PDB file of C-alpha atoms and ligand atoms in Angstrom:
ATOM      1  CA  MET A 819      -6.581   8.133  11.717  1.00  0.00           C
ATOM      2  CA  ASN A 820      -2.631   8.178  11.387  1.00  0.00           C
ATOM      3  CA  SER A 821      -0.710   4.654  10.337  1.00  0.00           C
ATOM      4  CA  LYS A 822       0.454   4.483  14.225  1.00  0.00           C
ATOM      5  CA  ILE A 823      -2.653   4.019  15.533  1.00  0.00           C
ATOM      6  CA  VAL A 824      -4.176   2.107  12.456  1.00  0.00           C
ATOM      7  CA  LYS A 825      -1.233  -0.545  12.877  1.00  0.00           C
ATOM      8  CA  THR A 826      -0.962  -0.610  16.650  1.00  0.00           C
ATOM      9  CA  SER A 827      -5.409  -1.742  16.659  1.00  0.00           C
ATOM     10  CA  LYS A 828      -4.830  -4.024  14.167  1.00  0.00           C
ATOM     11  CA  PHE A 829      -1.908  -5.906  15.864  1.00  0.00           C
ATOM     12  CA  LEU A 830      -4.187  -5.665  19.019  1.00  0.00           C
ATOM     13  CA  SER A 831      -6.961  -7.315  17.317  1.00  0.00           C
ATOM     14  CA  LEU A 832      -4.473  -9.822  16.279  1.00  0.00           C
ATOM     15  CA  ILE A 833      -3.133 -10.414  20.343  1.00  0.00           C
ATOM     16  CA  LEU A 834      -6.343  -9.964  21.421  1.00  0.00           C
ATOM     17  CA  ARG A 835      -8.818 -11.664  19.740  1.00  0.00           C
ATOM     18  CA  HIS A 836      -6.738 -14.504  17.617  1.00  0.00           C
ATOM     19  CA  LYS A 837      -3.526 -15.159  18.451  1.00  0.00           C
ATOM     20  CA  PRO A 838      -1.682 -13.696  21.641  1.00  0.00           C
ATOM     21  CA  GLU A 839       0.407 -17.065  21.355  1.00  0.00           C
ATOM     22  CA  THR A 840       2.168 -14.356  18.679  1.00  0.00           C
ATOM     23  CA  ILE A 841       3.980 -12.822  21.788  1.00  0.00           C
ATOM     24  CA  ALA A 842       3.673 -15.562  24.211  1.00  0.00           C
ATOM     25  CA  ALA A 843       1.029 -13.824  26.063  1.00  0.00           C
ATOM     26  CA  LYS A 844      -2.279 -15.740  26.945  1.00  0.00           C
ATOM     27  CA  LEU A 845      -5.500 -13.855  27.930  1.00  0.00           C
ATOM     28  CA  ASP A 846      -7.312 -14.786  30.843  1.00  0.00           C
ATOM     29  CA  SER A 847     -11.259 -17.002  30.984  1.00  0.00           C
ATOM     30  CA  GLU A 848     -12.270 -13.279  30.217  1.00  0.00           C
ATOM     31  CA  GLY A 849     -10.463 -11.868  27.391  1.00  0.00           C
ATOM     32  CA  TRP A 850      -8.259 -10.079  29.243  1.00  0.00           C
ATOM     33  CA  LEU A 851      -5.140  -9.837  29.205  1.00  0.00           C
ATOM     34  CA  SER A 852      -2.115  -7.297  31.801  1.00  0.00           C
ATOM     35  CA  ILE A 853      -1.484  -4.211  29.792  1.00  0.00           C
ATOM     36  CA  ASP A 854       2.118  -4.136  31.645  1.00  0.00           C
ATOM     37  CA  GLU A 855       2.757  -7.797  30.297  1.00  0.00           C
ATOM     38  CA  LEU A 856       1.586  -6.460  26.526  1.00  0.00           C
ATOM     39  CA  ILE A 857       3.638  -3.958  26.513  1.00  0.00           C
ATOM     40  CA  ALA A 858       6.769  -5.704  28.010  1.00  0.00           C
ATOM     41  CA  LYS A 859       6.446  -8.769  25.499  1.00  0.00           C
ATOM     42  CA  SER A 860       5.340  -6.421  22.196  1.00  0.00           C
ATOM     43  CA  LYS A 861       7.343  -7.360  19.601  1.00  0.00           C
ATOM     44  CA  THR A 862       6.518  -3.789  18.002  1.00  0.00           C
ATOM     45  CA  PRO A 863       7.330  -0.396  20.066  1.00  0.00           C
ATOM     46  CA  LEU A 864       4.294   0.410  22.691  1.00  0.00           C
ATOM     47  CA  THR A 865       3.971   2.152  24.938  1.00  0.00           C
ATOM     48  CA  ARG A 866       0.602   2.877  27.911  1.00  0.00           C
ATOM     49  CA  GLU A 867      -0.306   6.197  26.458  1.00  0.00           C
ATOM     50  CA  LEU A 868      -0.202   5.162  22.785  1.00  0.00           C
ATOM     51  CA  ILE A 869      -2.346   1.981  23.982  1.00  0.00           C
ATOM     52  CA  GLU A 870      -4.779   4.186  25.576  1.00  0.00           C
ATOM     53  CA  GLU A 871      -5.002   6.636  22.378  1.00  0.00           C
ATOM     54  CA  VAL A 872      -5.733   3.618  20.383  1.00  0.00           C
ATOM     55  CA  VAL A 873      -9.140   2.367  22.884  1.00  0.00           C
ATOM     56  CA  VAL A 874     -10.261   6.259  22.968  1.00  0.00           C
ATOM     57  CA  THR A 875      -9.993   6.663  18.944  1.00  0.00           C
ATOM     58  CA  ASN A 876     -10.801   3.534  17.324  1.00  0.00           C
ATOM     59  CA  ASP A 877     -13.674   3.873  14.900  1.00  0.00           C
ATOM     60  CA  LYS A 878     -15.234   0.822  16.640  1.00  0.00           C
ATOM     61  CA  LYS A 879     -14.161   1.258  20.372  1.00  0.00           C
ATOM     62  CA  ARG A 880     -12.818  -2.488  19.503  1.00  0.00           C
ATOM     63  CA  PHE A 881     -11.146  -2.514  23.293  1.00  0.00           C
ATOM     64  CA  THR A 882     -12.221  -1.497  26.490  1.00  0.00           C
ATOM     65  CA  ILE A 883      -9.408  -1.229  29.436  1.00  0.00           C
ATOM     66  CA  SER A 884     -10.615  -2.059  32.779  1.00  0.00           C
ATOM     67  CA  GLU A 885     -11.724  -0.017  35.650  1.00  0.00           C
ATOM     68  CA  ASP A 886      -8.885  -0.094  37.863  1.00  0.00           C
ATOM     69  CA  GLY A 887      -7.069   0.517  34.610  1.00  0.00           C
ATOM     70  CA  ASN A 888      -4.372  -2.930  34.043  1.00  0.00           C
ATOM     71  CA  PHE A 889      -5.887  -4.580  32.045  1.00  0.00           C
ATOM     72  CA  ILE A 890      -7.555  -4.693  28.184  1.00  0.00           C
ATOM     73  CA  ARG A 891      -9.756  -6.756  26.568  1.00  0.00           C
ATOM     74  CA  ALA A 892     -11.254  -6.642  22.933  1.00  0.00           C
ATOM     75  CA  SER A 893     -14.916  -6.043  23.557  1.00  0.00           C
ATOM     76  CA  GLN A 894     -16.262  -8.595  20.759  1.00  0.00           C
ATOM     77  CA  GLY A 895     -14.840 -10.682  17.197  1.00  0.00           C
ATOM     78  CA  HIS A 896     -12.695 -13.076  19.246  1.00  0.00           C
ATOM     79  CA  SER A 897     -11.911 -16.469  17.589  1.00  0.00           C
ATOM     80  CA  ILE A 898     -10.714 -18.034  20.470  1.00  0.00           C
ATOM     81  CA  ASN A 899     -12.727 -19.038  22.972  1.00  0.00           C
ATOM     82  CA  VAL A 900     -13.182 -16.553  26.022  1.00  0.00           C
ATOM     83  CA  ASP A 901     -16.253 -15.789  27.980  1.00  0.00           C
ATOM     84  CA  LEU A 902     -16.914 -12.398  27.654  1.00  0.00           C
ATOM     85  CA  GLN A 903     -20.150 -12.411  30.333  1.00  0.00           C
ATOM     86  CA  PHE A 904     -22.033 -11.617  27.423  1.00  0.00           C
ATOM     87  CA  LYS A 905     -25.595 -10.410  28.948  1.00  0.00           C
ATOM     88  CA  ALA A 906     -28.643 -11.755  26.607  1.00  0.00           C
ATOM     89  CA  ILE A 907     -31.317  -9.141  25.792  1.00  0.00           C
ATOM     90  CA  GLU A 908     -34.574  -8.494  23.569  1.00  0.00           C
ATOM     91  CA  PRO A 909     -32.977  -6.856  19.990  1.00  0.00           C
ATOM     92  CA  PRO A 910     -35.096  -4.719  18.116  1.00  0.00           C
ATOM     93  CA  SER A 911     -37.374  -6.534  16.126  1.00  0.00           C
ATOM     94  CA  ILE A 912     -35.391  -6.723  13.174  1.00  0.00           C
ATOM     95  CA  LEU A 913     -31.684  -6.572  12.810  1.00  0.00           C
ATOM     96  CA  TYR A 914     -29.113  -7.090   9.786  1.00  0.00           C
ATOM     97  CA  HIS A 915     -26.280  -9.089   8.343  1.00  0.00           C
ATOM     98  CA  GLY A 916     -23.690  -7.565   5.483  1.00  0.00           C
ATOM     99  CA  THR A 917     -22.229 -10.628   3.545  1.00  0.00           C
ATOM    100  CA  ALA A 918     -20.869 -11.026  -0.247  1.00  0.00           C
ATOM    101  CA  THR A 919     -22.784 -12.951  -2.515  1.00  0.00           C
ATOM    102  CA  ARG A 920     -20.408 -15.631  -2.909  1.00  0.00           C
ATOM    103  CA  PHE A 921     -22.056 -16.604   0.601  1.00  0.00           C
ATOM    104  CA  LEU A 922     -25.553 -17.013   0.132  1.00  0.00           C
ATOM    105  CA  ALA A 923     -25.861 -20.390  -1.357  1.00  0.00           C
ATOM    106  CA  SER A 924     -24.392 -21.935   1.345  1.00  0.00           C
ATOM    107  CA  ILE A 925     -26.063 -19.742   3.948  1.00  0.00           C
ATOM    108  CA  LEU A 926     -29.811 -19.910   2.168  1.00  0.00           C
ATOM    109  CA  LYS A 927     -29.056 -23.830   2.766  1.00  0.00           C
ATOM    110  CA  GLU A 928     -27.687 -24.065   6.757  1.00  0.00           C
ATOM    111  CA  GLY A 929     -28.005 -20.491   7.955  1.00  0.00           C
ATOM    112  CA  LEU A 930     -25.270 -18.422   9.772  1.00  0.00           C
ATOM    113  CA  THR A 931     -22.934 -19.913  11.596  1.00  0.00           C
ATOM    114  CA  PRO A 932     -20.083 -18.368  13.261  1.00  0.00           C
ATOM    115  CA  GLN A 933     -17.087 -19.156  11.039  1.00  0.00           C
ATOM    116  CA  ASN A 934     -13.918 -19.042  12.803  1.00  0.00           C
ATOM    117  CA  ARG A 935     -15.704 -16.341  15.050  1.00  0.00           C
ATOM    118  CA  GLN A 936     -17.281 -16.983  18.337  1.00  0.00           C
ATOM    119  CA  HIS A 937     -20.284 -15.803  17.123  1.00  0.00           C
ATOM    120  CA  VAL A 938     -22.312 -14.114  14.318  1.00  0.00           C
ATOM    121  CA  HIS A 939     -22.211 -10.870  14.210  1.00  0.00           C
ATOM    122  CA  LEU A 940     -25.467  -8.749  13.671  1.00  0.00           C
ATOM    123  CA  SER A 941     -26.003  -4.710  13.004  1.00  0.00           C
ATOM    124  CA  ALA A 942     -29.180  -2.332  14.200  1.00  0.00           C
ATOM    125  CA  THR A 943     -28.269  -0.685  10.453  1.00  0.00           C
ATOM    126  CA  LYS A 944     -27.702  -1.195   6.548  1.00  0.00           C
ATOM    127  CA  THR A 945     -25.648   1.381   6.159  1.00  0.00           C
ATOM    128  CA  THR A 946     -22.844  -0.926   8.972  1.00  0.00           C
ATOM    129  CA  ALA A 947     -24.062  -4.377   7.471  1.00  0.00           C
ATOM    130  CA  VAL A 948     -22.980  -2.965   4.028  1.00  0.00           C
ATOM    131  CA  ALA A 949     -19.788  -2.062   5.313  1.00  0.00           C
ATOM    132  CA  VAL A 950     -18.868  -5.995   6.880  1.00  0.00           C
ATOM    133  CA  GLY A 951     -19.958  -7.386   3.484  1.00  0.00           C
ATOM    134  CA  LYS A 952     -17.884  -5.651   1.480  1.00  0.00           C
ATOM    135  CA  ARG A 953     -14.668  -6.645   3.272  1.00  0.00           C
ATOM    136  CA  HIS A 954     -15.687 -10.075   1.912  1.00  0.00           C
ATOM    137  CA  GLY A 955     -16.654  -9.119  -1.832  1.00  0.00           C
ATOM    138  CA  LYS A 956     -19.646  -7.858  -3.670  1.00  0.00           C
ATOM    139  CA  PRO A 957     -22.094  -7.145  -0.634  1.00  0.00           C
ATOM    140  CA  VAL A 958     -25.475  -8.261  -0.057  1.00  0.00           C
ATOM    141  CA  ILE A 959     -27.692  -7.647   3.503  1.00  0.00           C
ATOM    142  CA  LEU A 960     -30.044  -9.622   4.913  1.00  0.00           C
ATOM    143  CA  THR A 961     -33.042  -9.183   7.579  1.00  0.00           C
ATOM    144  CA  ILE A 962     -32.980 -11.466  10.161  1.00  0.00           C
ATOM    145  CA  ASP A 963     -35.785 -12.020  12.027  1.00  0.00           C
ATOM    146  CA  ALA A 964     -34.255 -10.979  16.058  1.00  0.00           C
ATOM    147  CA  ALA A 965     -37.816 -11.356  17.409  1.00  0.00           C
ATOM    148  CA  SER A 966     -38.675 -14.565  16.314  1.00  0.00           C
ATOM    149  CA  LEU A 967     -35.242 -16.012  17.722  1.00  0.00           C
ATOM    150  CA  PHE A 968     -35.846 -13.791  20.729  1.00  0.00           C
ATOM    151  CA  LYS A 969     -39.272 -14.953  21.083  1.00  0.00           C
ATOM    152  CA  GLY A 970     -38.018 -18.803  20.485  1.00  0.00           C
ATOM    153  CA  GLY A 971     -35.716 -18.322  23.453  1.00  0.00           C
ATOM    154  CA  GLN A 972     -32.447 -17.924  21.811  1.00  0.00           C
ATOM    155  CA  GLU A 973     -29.992 -15.571  23.610  1.00  0.00           C
ATOM    156  CA  ILE A 974     -28.560 -12.020  21.850  1.00  0.00           C
ATOM    157  CA  TYR A 975     -25.944 -10.509  23.079  1.00  0.00           C
ATOM    158  CA  LEU A 976     -25.747  -6.982  22.421  1.00  0.00           C
ATOM    159  CA  SER A 977     -21.424  -5.951  22.881  1.00  0.00           C
ATOM    160  CA  GLU A 978     -19.850  -3.026  24.677  1.00  0.00           C
ATOM    161  CA  ASN A 979     -18.976  -1.511  21.259  1.00  0.00           C
ATOM    162  CA  SER A 980     -22.755  -1.844  20.003  1.00  0.00           C
ATOM    163  CA  VAL A 981     -22.636  -5.023  17.955  1.00  0.00           C
ATOM    164  CA  TRP A 982     -25.558  -7.680  18.574  1.00  0.00           C
ATOM    165  CA  LEU A 983     -23.892 -10.844  18.340  1.00  0.00           C
ATOM    166  CA  THR A 984     -25.799 -14.691  18.590  1.00  0.00           C
ATOM    167  CA  ASN A 985     -24.854 -17.847  17.939  1.00  0.00           C
ATOM    168  CA  ALA A 986     -26.417 -18.955  14.450  1.00  0.00           C
ATOM    169  CA  VAL A 987     -29.935 -17.785  12.656  1.00  0.00           C
ATOM    170  CA  PRO A 988     -31.789 -20.683  10.952  1.00  0.00           C
ATOM    171  CA  VAL A 989     -32.689 -20.216   7.362  1.00  0.00           C
ATOM    172  CA  SER A 990     -36.032 -19.095   8.544  1.00  0.00           C
ATOM    173  CA  ALA A 991     -35.067 -16.352  10.145  1.00  0.00           C
ATOM    174  CA  ILE A 992     -33.426 -14.530   7.109  1.00  0.00           C
ATOM    175  CA  LYS A 993     -34.552 -13.056   3.914  1.00  0.00           C
ATOM    176  CA  VAL A 994     -32.449 -11.362   0.955  1.00  0.00           C
ATOM    177  CA  GLU A 995     -32.936  -7.659   0.912  1.00  0.00           C
ATOM    178  CA  SER A 996     -33.820  -6.932  -2.485  1.00  0.00           C
TER     179      SER A 996
HETATM  180  C1  HQG B 801     -20.411 -15.744   6.856  1.00  0.00           C
HETATM  181  C2  HQG B 801     -15.752  -6.760  11.777  1.00  0.00           C
HETATM  182  C3  HQG B 801     -21.270 -19.354   4.175  1.00  0.00           C
HETATM  183  C4  HQG B 801     -20.662 -14.573   7.009  1.00  0.00           C
HETATM  184  C5  HQG B 801     -17.503  -6.419  11.555  1.00  0.00           C
HETATM  185  C6  HQG B 801     -19.386 -14.143   7.263  1.00  0.00           C
HETATM  186  C7  HQG B 801     -18.108  -7.717  12.352  1.00  0.00           C
HETATM  187  C8  HQG B 801     -21.631 -18.018   5.592  1.00  0.00           C
HETATM  188  C9  HQG B 801     -18.001 -14.832   6.621  1.00  0.00           C
HETATM  189  C10 HQG B 801     -17.216  -8.748  12.698  1.00  0.00           C
HETATM  190  C11 HQG B 801     -22.311 -18.769   6.323  1.00  0.00           C
HETATM  191  C12 HQG B 801     -17.403 -14.534   8.296  1.00  0.00           C
HETATM  192  C13 HQG B 801     -17.552  -9.870  11.933  1.00  0.00           C
HETATM  193  C14 HQG B 801     -22.232 -19.978   5.867  1.00  0.00           C
HETATM  194  C15 HQG B 801     -21.778 -17.106   7.856  1.00  0.00           C
HETATM  195  N1  HQG B 801     -22.112 -20.570   4.525  1.00  0.00           N
HETATM  196  N2  HQG B 801     -20.972 -18.421   4.556  1.00  0.00           N
HETATM  197  N3  HQG B 801     -23.269 -20.689   6.550  1.00  0.00           N
HETATM  198  N4  HQG B 801     -22.283 -18.456   7.604  1.00  0.00           N
HETATM  199  N5  HQG B 801     -21.063 -16.896   6.751  1.00  0.00           N
HETATM  200  O1  HQG B 801     -15.453 -11.722   9.266  1.00  0.00           O
HETATM  201  O2  HQG B 801     -20.179 -10.491  10.119  1.00  0.00           O
HETATM  202  O3  HQG B 801     -13.605  -4.931  11.626  1.00  0.00           O
HETATM  203  O4  HQG B 801     -16.250 -14.014  10.867  1.00  0.00           O
HETATM  204  O5  HQG B 801     -22.019 -14.245   6.206  1.00  0.00           O
HETATM  205  O6  HQG B 801     -17.792  -4.820  12.102  1.00  0.00           O
HETATM  206  O7  HQG B 801     -18.217 -10.891   7.838  1.00  0.00           O
HETATM  207  O8  HQG B 801     -13.177  -7.235  12.698  1.00  0.00           O
HETATM  208  O9  HQG B 801     -18.064 -11.833  10.118  1.00  0.00           O
HETATM  209  O10 HQG B 801     -18.888 -13.095   5.746  1.00  0.00           O
HETATM  210  O11 HQG B 801     -18.483  -6.892  13.311  1.00  0.00           O
HETATM  211  O12 HQG B 801     -13.822  -5.519  14.389  1.00  0.00           O
HETATM  212  O13 HQG B 801     -18.810 -15.797   7.304  1.00  0.00           O
HETATM  213  O14 HQG B 801     -16.164  -7.986  12.305  1.00  0.00           O
HETATM  214  O15 HQG B 801     -15.537  -5.946  13.145  1.00  0.00           O
HETATM  215  O16 HQG B 801     -16.602 -13.404   8.594  1.00  0.00           O
HETATM  216  O17 HQG B 801     -18.019  -9.654  10.137  1.00  0.00           O
HETATM  217  P1  HQG B 801     -16.530 -12.796   9.465  1.00  0.00           P
HETATM  218  P2  HQG B 801     -18.469 -10.968   9.763  1.00  0.00           P
HETATM  219  P3  HQG B 801     -14.063  -5.657  13.179  1.00  0.00           P
END
C-alpha cells in the first residue's frame, strides 16, 4: 500500500473509531458518518475516490460504506460508544488472543477485559494472534475456550471484517500456548 493510503487509513481509524471530535464531527449511534461531512471537515486533503480506494484496498477491511453510498463507518475496534448491532453467533470451539508477555500476569489474574476498546478482540488463527500481540511487545498467544463461553451463554460476535469480539474472557477459559 502506498503511504497516502496508509496515512488516510490511519486518519479514518482515528475519526471513525476513537476521536471524531478531532474534526468536530459526530458519529450516529451505529457509528456512521456522512462521507460529504467527513470530506468537508477533514483537515487533510480527502476525496471520495481516495476514501473508496482505502476502503477497498485496506488489508483488514477496516471500513464499510453504507449501501446508499452516503455513509462510512469502522467495522470494529471502537473506543467510543457505538452500537454496530452485532448478532451473537456460535464461534469455532477454539479462538486465539495475541498479547504481550508483559500483560500476562494481569490477564491471568483478572481475565481479558476490553481495556480502551468496546470489546476483547479474538482471532480465528494463531498467525493473526501473533501479529496482534507483536504490536504490544514480545508476543504470547492465549488459547480461548470459546465453546465453553458459548455454552455458558456468553455472547460472541463476528465483525464484518472477521474479527471475533466479546465483552470479556474469564481466566477459566484462557490457556497460555507453550
Ligand atoms: C491487553 C488491531 C492487562 C490485551 C488488531 C491487549 C485487533 C490486558 C491490550 C485490534 C488485560 C489491549 C485489537 C488485562 C486485556 N490486564 N492487559 N486484564 N486484558 N489486556 O490494542 O486485542 O489494526 O486495545 O491483551 O488487529 O491488541 O487496529 O487490543 O494486548 O483486532 O484494525 O490489553 O486492533 O486491529 O490492546 O487489538 P488493544 P488488541 P487494527
